[in-house]
PDB file of C-alpha atoms in Angstrom:
ATOM      1  CA  MET A 264      -0.076  -0.009  -0.062  1.00  0.00           C
ATOM      2  CA  VAL A 265       1.284   3.398  -0.889  1.00  0.00           C
ATOM      3  CA  TYR A 266       0.276   6.162   1.271  1.00  0.00           C
ATOM      4  CA  GLU A 267       0.253  10.058   1.333  1.00  0.00           C
ATOM      5  CA  ILE A 268      -0.938  12.929   3.817  1.00  0.00           C
ATOM      6  CA  ARG A 269      -3.165  15.273   2.291  1.00  0.00           C
ATOM      7  CA  MET A 270      -5.166  18.174   3.513  1.00  0.00           C
ATOM      8  CA  SER A 271      -8.518  18.374   2.913  1.00  0.00           C
ATOM      9  CA  ASN A 272      -9.998  21.617   1.777  1.00  0.00           C
ATOM     10  CA  SER A 273     -13.399  21.416   3.236  1.00  0.00           C
ATOM     11  CA  LYS A 274     -12.568  20.244   6.806  1.00  0.00           C
ATOM     12  CA  LYS A 275      -8.840  21.775   6.911  1.00  0.00           C
ATOM     13  CA  MET A 276      -7.651  18.639   8.310  1.00  0.00           C
ATOM     14  CA  PRO A 277      -4.920  16.092   7.229  1.00  0.00           C
ATOM     15  CA  TYR A 278      -6.343  12.801   6.093  1.00  0.00           C
ATOM     16  CA  PHE A 279      -4.588   9.576   4.345  1.00  0.00           C
ATOM     17  CA  PHE A 280      -4.671   8.748   0.714  1.00  0.00           C
ATOM     18  CA  ASN A 281      -4.155   5.659  -0.958  1.00  0.00           C
ATOM     19  CA  THR A 282      -2.244   6.309  -4.194  1.00  0.00           C
ATOM     20  CA  GLU A 283      -3.333   2.672  -5.511  1.00  0.00           C
ATOM     21  CA  THR A 284      -7.046   2.438  -4.823  1.00  0.00           C
ATOM     22  CA  GLN A 285      -7.518   6.004  -4.457  1.00  0.00           C
ATOM     23  CA  GLN A 286      -9.181   5.692  -1.005  1.00  0.00           C
ATOM     24  CA  SER A 287      -8.813   8.083   1.648  1.00  0.00           C
ATOM     25  CA  THR A 288      -9.667   7.958   5.399  1.00  0.00           C
ATOM     26  CA  TRP A 289      -9.032  10.327   8.152  1.00  0.00           C
ATOM     27  CA  GLU A 290      -7.317   7.373  10.481  1.00  0.00           C
ATOM     28  CA  PRO A 291      -3.959   6.398   9.941  1.00  0.00           C
ATOM     29  CA  PRO A 292      -3.655   2.751   7.873  1.00  0.00           C
ATOM     30  CA  ALA A 293      -4.357  -0.084  10.083  1.00  0.00           C
ATOM     31  CA  GLY A 294      -0.852  -1.378  11.668  1.00  0.00           C
ATOM     32  CA  MET A 295       1.199   1.708  10.641  1.00  0.00           C
ATOM     33  CA  THR A 296       3.513   2.555  13.477  1.00  0.00           C
ATOM     34  CA  ARG A 297       3.878   6.544  14.388  1.00  0.00           C
ATOM     35  CA  GLU A 298       7.464   6.233  12.722  1.00  0.00           C
ATOM     36  CA  GLU A 299       6.319   5.415   9.599  1.00  0.00           C
ATOM     37  CA  VAL A 300       3.383   7.954   9.701  1.00  0.00           C
ATOM     38  CA  GLU A 301       5.922  10.522   9.977  1.00  0.00           C
ATOM     39  CA  GLN A 302       7.789   9.173   6.948  1.00  0.00           C
ATOM     40  CA  LEU A 303       4.887   9.520   4.610  1.00  0.00           C
ATOM     41  CA  GLN A 304       4.843  12.255   1.987  1.00  0.00           C
ATOM     42  CA  GLY A 305       2.769  15.264   3.336  1.00  0.00           C
ATOM     43  CA  ALA A 306       3.723  14.519   6.893  1.00  0.00           C
ATOM     44  CA  HIS A 307       4.179  18.374   7.412  1.00  0.00           C
ATOM     45  CA  PHE A 308       0.334  18.630   7.682  1.00  0.00           C
ATOM     46  CA  LEU A 309       0.446  16.909  11.058  1.00  0.00           C
ATOM     47  CA  LYS A 310       0.489  19.929  12.939  1.00  0.00           C
ATOM     48  CA  GLY A 311       0.729  18.001  15.759  1.00  0.00           C
ATOM     49  CA  GLY A 312       2.900  15.164  14.575  1.00  0.00           C
ATOM     50  CA  ALA A 313       1.763  11.781  14.393  1.00  0.00           C
ATOM     51  CA  GLN A 314       0.702  11.729  18.007  1.00  0.00           C
ATOM     52  CA  GLN A 315      -2.401  13.572  16.988  1.00  0.00           C
ATOM     53  CA  PHE A 316      -3.664  10.437  16.147  1.00  0.00           C
ATOM     54  CA  ASP A 317      -3.303   8.597  19.837  1.00  0.00           C
ATOM     55  CA  LYS A 318      -7.125   8.349  20.567  1.00  0.00           C
ATOM     56  CA  SER A 319      -6.417   8.642  24.537  1.00  0.00           C
ATOM     57  CA  GLY A 320      -9.486  10.634  25.303  1.00  0.00           C
ATOM     58  CA  GLN A 321     -11.303  10.444  22.439  1.00  0.00           C
ATOM     59  CA  VAL A 322     -14.522   7.945  21.700  1.00  0.00           C
ATOM     60  CA  ARG A 323     -15.700   6.552  18.353  1.00  0.00           C
ATOM     61  CA  ALA A 324     -19.202   6.431  17.706  1.00  0.00           C
ATOM     62  CA  SER A 325     -21.930   5.773  15.205  1.00  0.00           C
ATOM     63  CA  HIS A 326     -25.127   7.464  15.239  1.00  0.00           C
ATOM     64  CA  LEU A 327     -28.561   7.368  13.334  1.00  0.00           C
ATOM     65  CA  LEU A 328     -30.025  10.826  12.909  1.00  0.00           C
ATOM     66  CA  VAL A 329     -33.747  11.953  11.957  1.00  0.00           C
ATOM     67  CA  LYS A 330     -34.062  15.584  11.589  1.00  0.00           C
ATOM     68  CA  HIS A 331     -37.441  17.579  11.702  1.00  0.00           C
ATOM     69  CA  SER A 332     -38.473  20.935  11.051  1.00  0.00           C
ATOM     70  CA  GLY A 333     -37.015  22.512  13.769  1.00  0.00           C
ATOM     71  CA  SER A 334     -33.517  21.112  13.144  1.00  0.00           C
ATOM     72  CA  ARG A 335     -30.927  23.700  12.419  1.00  0.00           C
ATOM     73  CA  ARG A 336     -30.517  22.571   8.748  1.00  0.00           C
ATOM     74  CA  PRO A 337     -34.150  20.808   7.930  1.00  0.00           C
ATOM     75  CA  ALA A 338     -32.766  19.328   4.783  1.00  0.00           C
ATOM     76  CA  SER A 339     -30.674  16.198   3.957  1.00  0.00           C
ATOM     77  CA  TRP A 340     -29.450  14.180   1.490  1.00  0.00           C
ATOM     78  CA  LYS A 341     -32.500  12.161   1.013  1.00  0.00           C
ATOM     79  CA  ASP A 342     -35.007  15.320   1.429  1.00  0.00           C
ATOM     80  CA  PRO A 343     -34.272  18.767   0.588  1.00  0.00           C
ATOM     81  CA  GLN A 344     -36.873  20.140   2.831  1.00  0.00           C
ATOM     82  CA  ILE A 345     -38.002  17.989   5.734  1.00  0.00           C
ATOM     83  CA  THR A 346     -41.175  19.169   7.139  1.00  0.00           C
ATOM     84  CA  ARG A 347     -41.707  16.474   9.826  1.00  0.00           C
ATOM     85  CA  SER A 348     -42.244  17.444  13.608  1.00  0.00           C
ATOM     86  CA  LYS A 349     -39.663  16.594  16.456  1.00  0.00           C
ATOM     87  CA  GLU A 350     -42.328  14.435  17.593  1.00  0.00           C
ATOM     88  CA  GLU A 351     -42.723  12.521  14.492  1.00  0.00           C
ATOM     89  CA  ALA A 352     -38.984  12.107  14.335  1.00  0.00           C
ATOM     90  CA  ILE A 353     -39.320  10.689  17.684  1.00  0.00           C
ATOM     91  CA  ASP A 354     -41.607   8.299  16.780  1.00  0.00           C
ATOM     92  CA  ILE A 355     -39.634   7.448  13.776  1.00  0.00           C
ATOM     93  CA  LEU A 356     -36.572   6.648  15.789  1.00  0.00           C
ATOM     94  CA  LYS A 357     -38.410   4.646  18.125  1.00  0.00           C
ATOM     95  CA  GLY A 358     -39.465   2.431  15.404  1.00  0.00           C
ATOM     96  CA  TYR A 359     -35.659   1.954  14.600  1.00  0.00           C
ATOM     97  CA  GLN A 360     -34.887   1.448  18.281  1.00  0.00           C
ATOM     98  CA  ALA A 361     -37.244  -1.488  17.885  1.00  0.00           C
ATOM     99  CA  GLU A 362     -36.011  -2.712  14.804  1.00  0.00           C
ATOM    100  CA  ILE A 363     -32.212  -2.526  16.079  1.00  0.00           C
ATOM    101  CA  GLY A 364     -32.568  -4.505  19.423  1.00  0.00           C
ATOM    102  CA  GLY A 365     -29.094  -4.482  20.209  1.00  0.00           C
ATOM    103  CA  SER A 366     -27.816  -5.336  16.962  1.00  0.00           C
ATOM    104  CA  LYS A 367     -24.703  -3.770  15.500  1.00  0.00           C
ATOM    105  CA  GLU A 368     -25.131  -4.629  12.104  1.00  0.00           C
ATOM    106  CA  LYS A 369     -28.781  -3.549  12.114  1.00  0.00           C
ATOM    107  CA  PHE A 370     -27.549  -0.299  13.441  1.00  0.00           C
ATOM    108  CA  ALA A 371     -25.458   0.299  10.686  1.00  0.00           C
ATOM    109  CA  GLU A 372     -27.825  -0.991   7.954  1.00  0.00           C
ATOM    110  CA  LEU A 373     -30.664   1.172   9.449  1.00  0.00           C
ATOM    111  CA  ALA A 374     -28.178   4.326   9.509  1.00  0.00           C
ATOM    112  CA  GLN A 375     -27.135   3.699   6.058  1.00  0.00           C
ATOM    113  CA  LEU A 376     -30.544   3.587   4.676  1.00  0.00           C
ATOM    114  CA  HIS A 377     -32.364   6.140   7.011  1.00  0.00           C
ATOM    115  CA  SER A 378     -29.844   8.497   8.566  1.00  0.00           C
ATOM    116  CA  ASP A 379     -30.583  12.070   7.579  1.00  0.00           C
ATOM    117  CA  CYS A 380     -26.427  12.652   8.092  1.00  0.00           C
ATOM    118  CA  SER A 381     -23.603  12.321   5.687  1.00  0.00           C
ATOM    119  CA  SER A 382     -22.329   9.630   7.819  1.00  0.00           C
ATOM    120  CA  HIS A 383     -25.081   7.259   6.518  1.00  0.00           C
ATOM    121  CA  GLU A 384     -22.544   6.368   3.941  1.00  0.00           C
ATOM    122  CA  LYS A 385     -20.504   4.365   6.516  1.00  0.00           C
ATOM    123  CA  GLY A 386     -23.283   3.004   8.597  1.00  0.00           C
ATOM    124  CA  GLY A 387     -23.571   6.585  10.659  1.00  0.00           C
ATOM    125  CA  ASP A 388     -19.759   6.049  11.691  1.00  0.00           C
ATOM    126  CA  LEU A 389     -18.468   9.456  12.735  1.00  0.00           C
ATOM    127  CA  GLY A 390     -15.162   8.324  13.556  1.00  0.00           C
ATOM    128  CA  PHE A 391     -13.090   9.358  16.705  1.00  0.00           C
ATOM    129  CA  PHE A 392     -13.780  12.698  18.475  1.00  0.00           C
ATOM    130  CA  GLY A 393     -12.790  14.377  21.630  1.00  0.00           C
ATOM    131  CA  ARG A 394     -14.802  16.705  23.927  1.00  0.00           C
ATOM    132  CA  GLY A 395     -15.824  19.912  22.159  1.00  0.00           C
ATOM    133  CA  GLN A 396     -15.859  18.858  18.578  1.00  0.00           C
ATOM    134  CA  MET A 397     -19.856  17.659  18.975  1.00  0.00           C
ATOM    135  CA  GLN A 398     -22.626  19.384  19.844  1.00  0.00           C
ATOM    136  CA  LYS A 399     -23.106  19.111  23.902  1.00  0.00           C
ATOM    137  CA  PRO A 400     -25.920  16.544  24.214  1.00  0.00           C
ATOM    138  CA  PHE A 401     -24.682  14.239  21.609  1.00  0.00           C
ATOM    139  CA  GLU A 402     -20.945  14.390  23.171  1.00  0.00           C
ATOM    140  CA  ASP A 403     -22.537  13.884  26.686  1.00  0.00           C
ATOM    141  CA  ALA A 404     -24.229  10.810  25.225  1.00  0.00           C
ATOM    142  CA  ALA A 405     -21.000   9.239  23.624  1.00  0.00           C
ATOM    143  CA  PHE A 406     -18.728   9.678  26.366  1.00  0.00           C
ATOM    144  CA  GLY A 407     -21.295   8.502  28.854  1.00  0.00           C
ATOM    145  CA  LEU A 408     -21.522   5.355  27.192  1.00  0.00           C
ATOM    146  CA  GLU A 409     -19.481   2.107  27.179  1.00  0.00           C
ATOM    147  CA  VAL A 410     -18.137   0.290  24.177  1.00  0.00           C
ATOM    148  CA  GLY A 411     -20.887  -1.354  22.447  1.00  0.00           C
ATOM    149  CA  GLN A 412     -23.679   0.373  24.413  1.00  0.00           C
ATOM    150  CA  MET A 413     -26.600   2.430  22.679  1.00  0.00           C
ATOM    151  CA  SER A 414     -28.216   5.341  23.860  1.00  0.00           C
ATOM    152  CA  ASP A 415     -31.724   6.257  24.266  1.00  0.00           C
ATOM    153  CA  ILE A 416     -33.000   9.093  22.149  1.00  0.00           C
ATOM    154  CA  ILE A 417     -30.805  12.421  22.424  1.00  0.00           C
ATOM    155  CA  SER A 418     -32.140  15.787  21.030  1.00  0.00           C
ATOM    156  CA  SER A 419     -29.424  18.182  19.432  1.00  0.00           C
ATOM    157  CA  ASP A 420     -29.748  21.263  17.242  1.00  0.00           C
ATOM    158  CA  SER A 421     -29.322  18.670  14.367  1.00  0.00           C
ATOM    159  CA  GLY A 422     -32.199  16.715  15.236  1.00  0.00           C
ATOM    160  CA  VAL A 423     -32.797  13.674  17.138  1.00  0.00           C
ATOM    161  CA  HIS A 424     -30.361  10.652  17.322  1.00  0.00           C
ATOM    162  CA  ILE A 425     -29.600   7.214  18.785  1.00  0.00           C
ATOM    163  CA  VAL A 426     -25.903   6.868  19.656  1.00  0.00           C
ATOM    164  CA  LEU A 427     -23.803   3.712  19.227  1.00  0.00           C
ATOM    165  CA  ARG A 428     -20.464   4.100  21.079  1.00  0.00           C
ATOM    166  CA  THR A 429     -17.960   2.117  18.896  1.00  0.00           C
ATOM    167  CA  ALA A 430     -14.476   2.769  20.556  1.00  0.00           C
TER     168      ALA A 430
END
């Protein structure tokens, strides 16, 4: 595998790009040491050095978001103008909760099909994040869960969510 580090124009964050497969990821390639990361072309984009990929103090979570008319941006990849009420959004999530029944695979499947977040493409996976990077209700829920545990319905400015802590 041939990787280089590039800078995202939209997020202003470095990412890892596989020049053979043309695939990109926010996370260092599996099995790559800090020293190997520091030797990659574009390593200068890592302001904090390779240690910025040390995940202590961070969690990894997936979510299933259902937006409503009161969401800060009531539109999504599947609906350009969301008009449902918050109560309707909660009812939809309750239905998904019943379908999920504790299954991580079912969670990812439903997130991919139904989440109003662009993370739907990755089964709702948001990757690793630390405190202060997400809206407070979402952050509190994610950090309050044990790995593998799923939240009850939480509300944020984005809409209503179910959160699954994955790491």
